[in-house]
Short mmCIF file of C-alpha atoms in Angstrom, two decimals:
data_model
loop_
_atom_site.label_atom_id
_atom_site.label_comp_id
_atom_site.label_asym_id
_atom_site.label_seq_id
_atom_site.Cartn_x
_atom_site.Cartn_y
_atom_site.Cartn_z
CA UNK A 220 36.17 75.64 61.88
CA UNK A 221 37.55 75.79 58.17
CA UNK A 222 40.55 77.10 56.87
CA UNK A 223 41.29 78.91 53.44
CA UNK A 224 43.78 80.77 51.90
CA UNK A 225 44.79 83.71 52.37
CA UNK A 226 42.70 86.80 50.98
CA UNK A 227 45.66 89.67 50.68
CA UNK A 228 44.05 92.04 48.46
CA UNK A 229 40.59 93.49 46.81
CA UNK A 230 38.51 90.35 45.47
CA UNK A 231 41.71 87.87 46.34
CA UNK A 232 44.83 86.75 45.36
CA UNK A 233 44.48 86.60 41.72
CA UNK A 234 42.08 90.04 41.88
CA UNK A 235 38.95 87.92 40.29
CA UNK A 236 36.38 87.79 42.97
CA UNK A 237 37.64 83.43 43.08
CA UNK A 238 39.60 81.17 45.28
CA UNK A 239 40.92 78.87 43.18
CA UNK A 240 41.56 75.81 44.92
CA UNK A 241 38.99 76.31 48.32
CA UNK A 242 36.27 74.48 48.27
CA UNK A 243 33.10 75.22 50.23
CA UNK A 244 30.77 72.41 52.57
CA UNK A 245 27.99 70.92 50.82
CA UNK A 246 25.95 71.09 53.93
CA UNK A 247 25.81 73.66 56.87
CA UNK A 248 24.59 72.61 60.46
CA UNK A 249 20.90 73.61 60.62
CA UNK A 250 21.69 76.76 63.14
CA UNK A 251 24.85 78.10 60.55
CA UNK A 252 28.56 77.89 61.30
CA UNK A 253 29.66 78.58 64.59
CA UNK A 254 31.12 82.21 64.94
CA UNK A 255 34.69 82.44 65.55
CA UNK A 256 34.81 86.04 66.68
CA UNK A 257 32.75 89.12 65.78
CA UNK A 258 34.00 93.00 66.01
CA UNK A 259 32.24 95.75 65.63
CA UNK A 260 32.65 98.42 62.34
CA UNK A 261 31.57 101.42 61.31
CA UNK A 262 30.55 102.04 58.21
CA UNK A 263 32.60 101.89 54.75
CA UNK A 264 32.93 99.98 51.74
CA UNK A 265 36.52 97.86 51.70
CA UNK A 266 36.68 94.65 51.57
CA UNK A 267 38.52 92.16 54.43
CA UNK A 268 42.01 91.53 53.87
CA UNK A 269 43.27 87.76 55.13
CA UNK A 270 46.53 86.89 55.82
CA UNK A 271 47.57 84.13 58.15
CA UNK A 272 45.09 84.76 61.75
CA UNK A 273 45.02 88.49 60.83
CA UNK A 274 42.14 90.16 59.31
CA UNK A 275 42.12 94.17 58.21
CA UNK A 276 39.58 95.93 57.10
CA UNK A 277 39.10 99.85 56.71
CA UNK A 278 36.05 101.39 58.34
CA UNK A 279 34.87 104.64 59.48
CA UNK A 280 33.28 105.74 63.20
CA UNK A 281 31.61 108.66 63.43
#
């Protein structure tokens, strides 16, 4: 699994939709990246918020 910086706040750090400095893979295994975890949301249009191993994101049930 990769790491990247932290993502603390609407389109990231420097609030321009880029993380300076991350770089992505040039190739993907043919079946994607493995999944790490997966949690189900309701519906709602926030984006993530990254910092450290936590990840928050507003959504609405119901």
């Amino acid at each position: 699994m990769a790491m990247a910086g932290d993502w603390p706040q609407i389109l990231g750090p420097n609030r321009n939709g880029q993380a300076t400095g991350e770089r992505l893979r040039d190739k993907w295994p043919a079946a994607g990246p493995e999944v790490a975890w997966r949690f189900e949301l309701g519906s709602g249009f926030a984006g993530p918020v990254v910092a450290g191993s936590r990840v928050v994101v507003f959504h609405r049930v119901g």
